[in-house]
PDB file of C-alpha atoms in Angstrom:
ATOM      1  CA  ALA A   1      10.870  11.086 -32.381  1.00 77.00           C
ATOM      2  CA  ALA A   2       7.361   9.633 -32.585  1.00 78.00           C
ATOM      3  CA  GLN A   3       8.480   6.587 -30.579  1.00 78.00           C
ATOM      4  CA  ARG A   4       9.939   8.810 -27.829  1.00 82.00           C
ATOM      5  CA  LEU A   5       6.766  10.884 -27.729  1.00 84.00           C
ATOM      6  CA  PHE A   6       4.657   7.740 -27.427  1.00 79.00           C
ATOM      7  CA  GLU A   7       6.918   6.370 -24.662  1.00 79.00           C
ATOM      8  CA  ASP A   8       6.681   9.688 -22.822  1.00 82.00           C
ATOM      9  CA  LEU A   9       2.886   9.679 -23.099  1.00 82.00           C
ATOM     10  CA  MET A  10       2.726   6.127 -21.741  1.00 78.00           C
ATOM     11  CA  ARG A  11       5.066   7.040 -18.863  1.00 77.00           C
ATOM     12  CA  GLN A  12       2.879  10.048 -18.012  1.00 82.00           C
ATOM     13  CA  ARG A  13      -0.242   7.887 -18.198  1.00 79.00           C
ATOM     14  CA  VAL A  14       1.203   5.453 -15.649  1.00 78.00           C
ATOM     15  CA  ALA A  15       2.400   8.308 -13.419  1.00 79.00           C
ATOM     16  CA  LEU A  16      -1.143   9.700 -13.432  1.00 81.00           C
ATOM     17  CA  ALA A  17      -2.513   6.245 -12.623  1.00 80.00           C
ATOM     18  CA  VAL A  18      -0.148   5.948  -9.622  1.00 79.00           C
ATOM     19  CA  GLY A  19      -1.129   9.432  -8.405  1.00 81.00           C
ATOM     20  CA  ALA A  20      -4.824   8.670  -8.822  1.00 82.00           C
ATOM     21  CA  LEU A  21      -4.317   5.350  -7.035  1.00 82.00           C
ATOM     22  CA  ASN A  22      -2.930   7.104  -3.958  1.00 81.00           C
ATOM     23  CA  LEU A  23      -5.775   9.637  -3.939  1.00 84.00           C
ATOM     24  CA  LEU A  24      -8.387   6.884  -4.236  1.00 84.00           C
ATOM     25  CA  LEU A  25      -6.705   4.831  -1.516  1.00 85.00           C
ATOM     26  CA  ARG A  26      -6.614   7.839   0.840  1.00 85.00           C
ATOM     27  CA  GLY A  27     -10.321   8.401   0.209  1.00 87.00           C
ATOM     28  CA  MET A  28     -11.057   4.744   0.862  1.00 85.00           C
ATOM     29  CA  VAL A  29      -9.115   4.836   4.162  1.00 85.00           C
ATOM     30  CA  ILE A  30     -11.084   7.916   5.247  1.00 84.00           C
ATOM     31  CA  ALA A  31     -14.394   6.294   4.299  1.00 85.00           C
ATOM     32  CA  ALA A  32     -13.507   3.065   6.116  1.00 82.00           C
ATOM     33  CA  ARG A  33     -12.442   4.964   9.247  1.00 80.00           C
ATOM     34  CA  ARG A  34     -15.756   6.804   9.197  1.00 83.00           C
ATOM     35  CA  GLY A  35     -17.620   3.520   9.240  1.00 81.00           C
ATOM     36  CA  ALA A  36     -18.455   2.958   5.582  1.00 80.00           C
ATOM     37  CA  ARG A  37     -18.769  -0.742   4.908  1.00 80.00           C
ATOM     38  CA  GLY A  38     -17.207  -2.601   2.024  1.00 77.00           C
ATOM     39  CA  ASN A  39     -14.477  -4.938   0.917  1.00 78.00           C
ATOM     40  CA  TRP A  40     -11.856  -2.199   1.012  1.00 77.00           C
ATOM     41  CA  ALA A  41      -8.823  -4.444   0.689  1.00 74.00           C
ATOM     42  CA  GLY A  42     -10.385  -6.184  -2.326  1.00 79.00           C
ATOM     43  CA  ARG A  43     -11.115  -2.881  -4.021  1.00 82.00           C
ATOM     44  CA  ALA A  44      -7.605  -1.635  -3.293  1.00 82.00           C
ATOM     45  CA  GLY A  45      -6.207  -4.838  -4.799  1.00 79.00           C
ATOM     46  CA  GLN A  46      -8.232  -4.206  -7.955  1.00 83.00           C
ATOM     47  CA  LEU A  47      -6.772  -0.693  -8.173  1.00 82.00           C
ATOM     48  CA  LEU A  48      -3.232  -2.042  -7.785  1.00 81.00           C
ATOM     49  CA  ASP A  49      -3.970  -4.580 -10.538  1.00 82.00           C
ATOM     50  CA  TYR A  50      -5.150  -1.748 -12.806  1.00 81.00           C
ATOM     51  CA  VAL A  51      -1.885   0.138 -12.279  1.00 80.00           C
ATOM     52  CA  ARG A  52       0.093  -3.042 -13.009  1.00 79.00           C
ATOM     53  CA  GLU A  53      -1.837  -3.449 -16.281  1.00 82.00           C
ATOM     54  CA  GLU A  54      -1.013   0.151 -17.210  1.00 79.00           C
ATOM     55  CA  GLN A  55       2.643  -0.572 -16.463  1.00 78.00           C
ATOM     56  CA  ALA A  56       2.587  -3.682 -18.645  1.00 80.00           C
ATOM     57  CA  MET A  57       1.155  -1.715 -21.580  1.00 77.00           C
ATOM     58  CA  ALA A  58       3.795   0.979 -21.179  1.00 76.00           C
ATOM     59  CA  ARG A  59       6.589  -1.602 -21.045  1.00 76.00           C
ATOM     60  CA  LEU A  60       5.342  -3.133 -24.296  1.00 78.00           C
ATOM     61  CA  VAL A  61       6.346   0.060 -26.072  1.00 73.00           C
ATOM     62  CA  GLY A  62       9.648   0.269 -24.197  1.00 75.00           C
ATOM     63  CA  ALA A  63       8.751   3.058 -21.782  1.00 68.00           C
ATOM     64  CA  THR A  64      10.253   3.067 -18.304  1.00 68.00           C
ATOM     65  CA  VAL A  65       7.399   3.415 -15.872  1.00 66.00           C
ATOM     66  CA  PRO A  66       6.866   4.428 -12.260  1.00 66.00           C
ATOM     67  CA  SER A  67       5.577   1.799  -9.867  1.00 70.00           C
ATOM     68  CA  PRO A  68       2.991   2.041  -7.137  1.00 74.00           C
ATOM     69  CA  ASN A  69       5.001   3.592  -4.342  1.00 80.00           C
ATOM     70  CA  GLU A  70       5.350   2.745  -0.680  1.00 82.00           C
ATOM     71  CA  GLU A  71       2.435   5.022   0.142  1.00 84.00           C
ATOM     72  CA  SER A  72       0.213   2.939  -2.137  1.00 85.00           C
ATOM     73  CA  PHE A  73       1.141  -0.229  -0.290  1.00 86.00           C
ATOM     74  CA  ALA A  74       0.878   1.362   3.171  1.00 87.00           C
ATOM     75  CA  LEU A  75      -2.615   2.668   2.391  1.00 87.00           C
ATOM     76  CA  THR A  76      -3.707  -0.712   1.021  1.00 87.00           C
ATOM     77  CA  ILE A  77      -2.389  -2.438   4.151  1.00 88.00           C
ATOM     78  CA  ASP A  78      -4.340   0.127   6.222  1.00 86.00           C
ATOM     79  CA  LEU A  79      -7.453  -0.950   4.355  1.00 85.00           C
ATOM     80  CA  CYS A  80      -6.745  -4.577   5.274  1.00 83.00           C
ATOM     81  CA  ALA A  81      -6.639  -3.549   8.935  1.00 82.00           C
ATOM     82  CA  LEU A  82      -9.817  -1.494   8.660  1.00 82.00           C
ATOM     83  CA  GLY A  83     -11.712  -4.106   6.671  1.00 71.00           C
ATOM     84  CA  GLY A  84     -11.374  -6.763   9.317  1.00 61.00           C
ATOM     85  CA  ARG A  85     -12.417  -9.485   6.841  1.00 57.00           C
ATOM     86  CA  GLY A  86     -10.905 -12.925   6.736  1.00 61.00           C
ATOM     87  CA  ASP A  87      -7.155 -13.113   6.945  1.00 77.00           C
ATOM     88  CA  ALA A  88      -6.375  -9.384   7.006  1.00 81.00           C
ATOM     89  CA  PHE A  89      -2.841  -9.913   8.280  1.00 87.00           C
ATOM     90  CA  GLY A  90      -2.209 -12.561   5.609  1.00 88.00           C
ATOM     91  CA  GLN A  91      -3.312 -10.041   2.975  1.00 86.00           C
ATOM     92  CA  ALA A  92      -1.043  -7.434   4.554  1.00 88.00           C
ATOM     93  CA  LYS A  93       1.942  -9.818   4.370  1.00 90.00           C
ATOM     94  CA  ARG A  94       1.277 -10.492   0.680  1.00 88.00           C
ATOM     95  CA  LEU A  95       1.141  -6.742   0.048  1.00 88.00           C
ATOM     96  CA  TYR A  96       4.365  -6.277   2.010  1.00 90.00           C
ATOM     97  CA  ARG A  97       6.107  -8.840  -0.211  1.00 90.00           C
ATOM     98  CA  SER A  98       4.816  -6.980  -3.297  1.00 86.00           C
ATOM     99  CA  CYS A  99       6.079  -3.733  -1.799  1.00 87.00           C
ATOM    100  CA  LEU A 100       9.568  -5.239  -1.414  1.00 88.00           C
ATOM    101  CA  GLN A 101       9.668  -5.718  -5.189  1.00 84.00           C
ATOM    102  CA  VAL A 102       9.148  -1.972  -5.624  1.00 80.00           C
ATOM    103  CA  ALA A 103      11.048  -0.703  -2.584  1.00 81.00           C
ATOM    104  CA  PRO A 104      13.589  -3.120  -1.066  1.00 84.00           C
ATOM    105  CA  ASN A 105      13.791  -0.920   2.059  1.00 85.00           C
ATOM    106  CA  PRO A 106      10.227   0.247   2.737  1.00 85.00           C
ATOM    107  CA  ASN A 107       9.649   3.433   4.681  1.00 82.00           C
ATOM    108  CA  SER A 108       8.176   3.642   8.162  1.00 81.00           C
ATOM    109  CA  ALA A 109       4.614   4.131   6.885  1.00 84.00           C
ATOM    110  CA  VAL A 110       4.591   0.568   5.527  1.00 88.00           C
ATOM    111  CA  PHE A 111       5.737  -0.857   8.861  1.00 87.00           C
ATOM    112  CA  ALA A 112       3.284   1.299  10.814  1.00 86.00           C
ATOM    113  CA  SER A 113       0.484  -0.008   8.603  1.00 87.00           C
ATOM    114  CA  MET A 114       1.676  -3.573   9.201  1.00 89.00           C
ATOM    115  CA  LEU A 115       1.667  -2.923  12.964  1.00 86.00           C
ATOM    116  CA  ALA A 116      -1.851  -1.495  12.755  1.00 84.00           C
ATOM    117  CA  CYS A 117      -3.026  -4.549  10.839  1.00 86.00           C
ATOM    118  CA  ALA A 118      -1.475  -6.934  13.374  1.00 86.00           C
ATOM    119  CA  ALA A 119      -3.013  -4.921  16.228  1.00 83.00           C
ATOM    120  CA  ALA A 120      -6.422  -4.937  14.538  1.00 82.00           C
ATOM    121  CA  ALA A 121      -6.157  -8.725  14.215  1.00 80.00           C
ATOM    122  CA  ASP A 122      -5.391  -8.865  17.971  1.00 80.00           C
ATOM    123  CA  ASP A 123      -2.710 -11.414  17.153  1.00 80.00           C
ATOM    124  CA  ALA A 124       0.413 -11.475  19.335  1.00 85.00           C
ATOM    125  CA  ALA A 125       2.278 -13.692  16.850  1.00 89.00           C
ATOM    126  CA  ALA A 126       1.518 -11.217  14.044  1.00 88.00           C
ATOM    127  CA  LEU A 127       2.808  -8.325  16.173  1.00 86.00           C
ATOM    128  CA  ASP A 128       5.996 -10.272  16.912  1.00 90.00           C
ATOM    129  CA  GLU A 129       6.380 -11.002  13.198  1.00 91.00           C
ATOM    130  CA  VAL A 130       6.099  -7.305  12.293  1.00 88.00           C
ATOM    131  CA  LEU A 131       8.528  -6.297  15.041  1.00 86.00           C
ATOM    132  CA  ALA A 132      10.977  -8.890  13.684  1.00 89.00           C
ATOM    133  CA  LEU A 133      10.567  -7.432  10.162  1.00 88.00           C
ATOM    134  CA  ILE A 134      11.249  -3.941  11.522  1.00 86.00           C
ATOM    135  CA  ALA A 135      14.381  -5.163  13.307  1.00 86.00           C
ATOM    136  CA  GLU A 136      15.504  -7.174  10.260  1.00 86.00           C
ATOM    137  CA  ARG A 137      15.171  -4.168   7.956  1.00 82.00           C
ATOM    138  CA  GLY A 138      16.572  -1.706  10.496  1.00 81.00           C
ATOM    139  CA  ALA A 139      13.526   0.477   9.927  1.00 75.00           C
ATOM    140  CA  ARG A 140      12.699   3.433  12.105  1.00 73.00           C
ATOM    141  CA  VAL A 141       9.081   4.244  12.766  1.00 68.00           C
ATOM    142  CA  THR A 142       9.058   8.031  13.007  1.00 70.00           C
ATOM    143  CA  ALA A 143       7.130  10.013  15.616  1.00 70.00           C
ATOM    144  CA  HIS A 144       4.798  11.321  12.885  1.00 66.00           C
ATOM    145  CA  THR A 145       4.038   7.792  11.733  1.00 65.00           C
ATOM    146  CA  GLN A 146       3.570   6.614  15.327  1.00 67.00           C
ATOM    147  CA  ARG A 147       1.006   9.372  15.864  1.00 68.00           C
ATOM    148  CA  ASN A 148      -0.834   8.398  12.681  1.00 61.00           C
ATOM    149  CA  LEU A 149      -0.722   4.762  13.752  1.00 61.00           C
ATOM    150  CA  LEU A 150      -2.180   5.542  17.175  1.00 63.00           C
ATOM    151  CA  GLU A 151      -4.875   7.746  15.657  1.00 62.00           C
ATOM    152  CA  GLY A 152      -5.789   4.899  13.322  1.00 54.00           C
ATOM    153  CA  ILE A 153      -6.049   2.417  16.189  1.00 53.00           C
ATOM    154  CA  VAL A 154      -8.122   4.814  18.295  1.00 49.00           C
ATOM    155  CA  ASP A 155     -10.360   5.771  15.344  1.00 47.00           C
ATOM    156  CA  GLY A 156     -10.642   2.170  14.156  1.00 44.00           C
TER     157      GLY A 156
END
């Protein structure tokens, strides 16, 4: 009984970490869109690493744990686009590959974020690559996500 209680506490701890991650990422996206400067993608990567460490600790005691969800990855990819530092699209592709480990069929928000990152890089090859990924996965970018994408491009 004590083992199950401990596993449950660890599972809840990771679930809280994932929820807090998404809230922090949303706040970072808002700050970046409003012109705040910083290495947003780097900070988001550190947050994802923290959640992975929490997951590893929970697994040590045998608890099944939630993973960062598609929203976490989409928001982090948004930060790559907004940060405009270095190889933002390369960072976005690495995040996309990490997302595939969690969600083999990512939702439209992930692809919209990838499109925004490719557009921010002003790279036709990157846009073609994202469009090929969308076609390969048979993803549909919803009207709501398209609106959010366009708002992000206009605001950014």
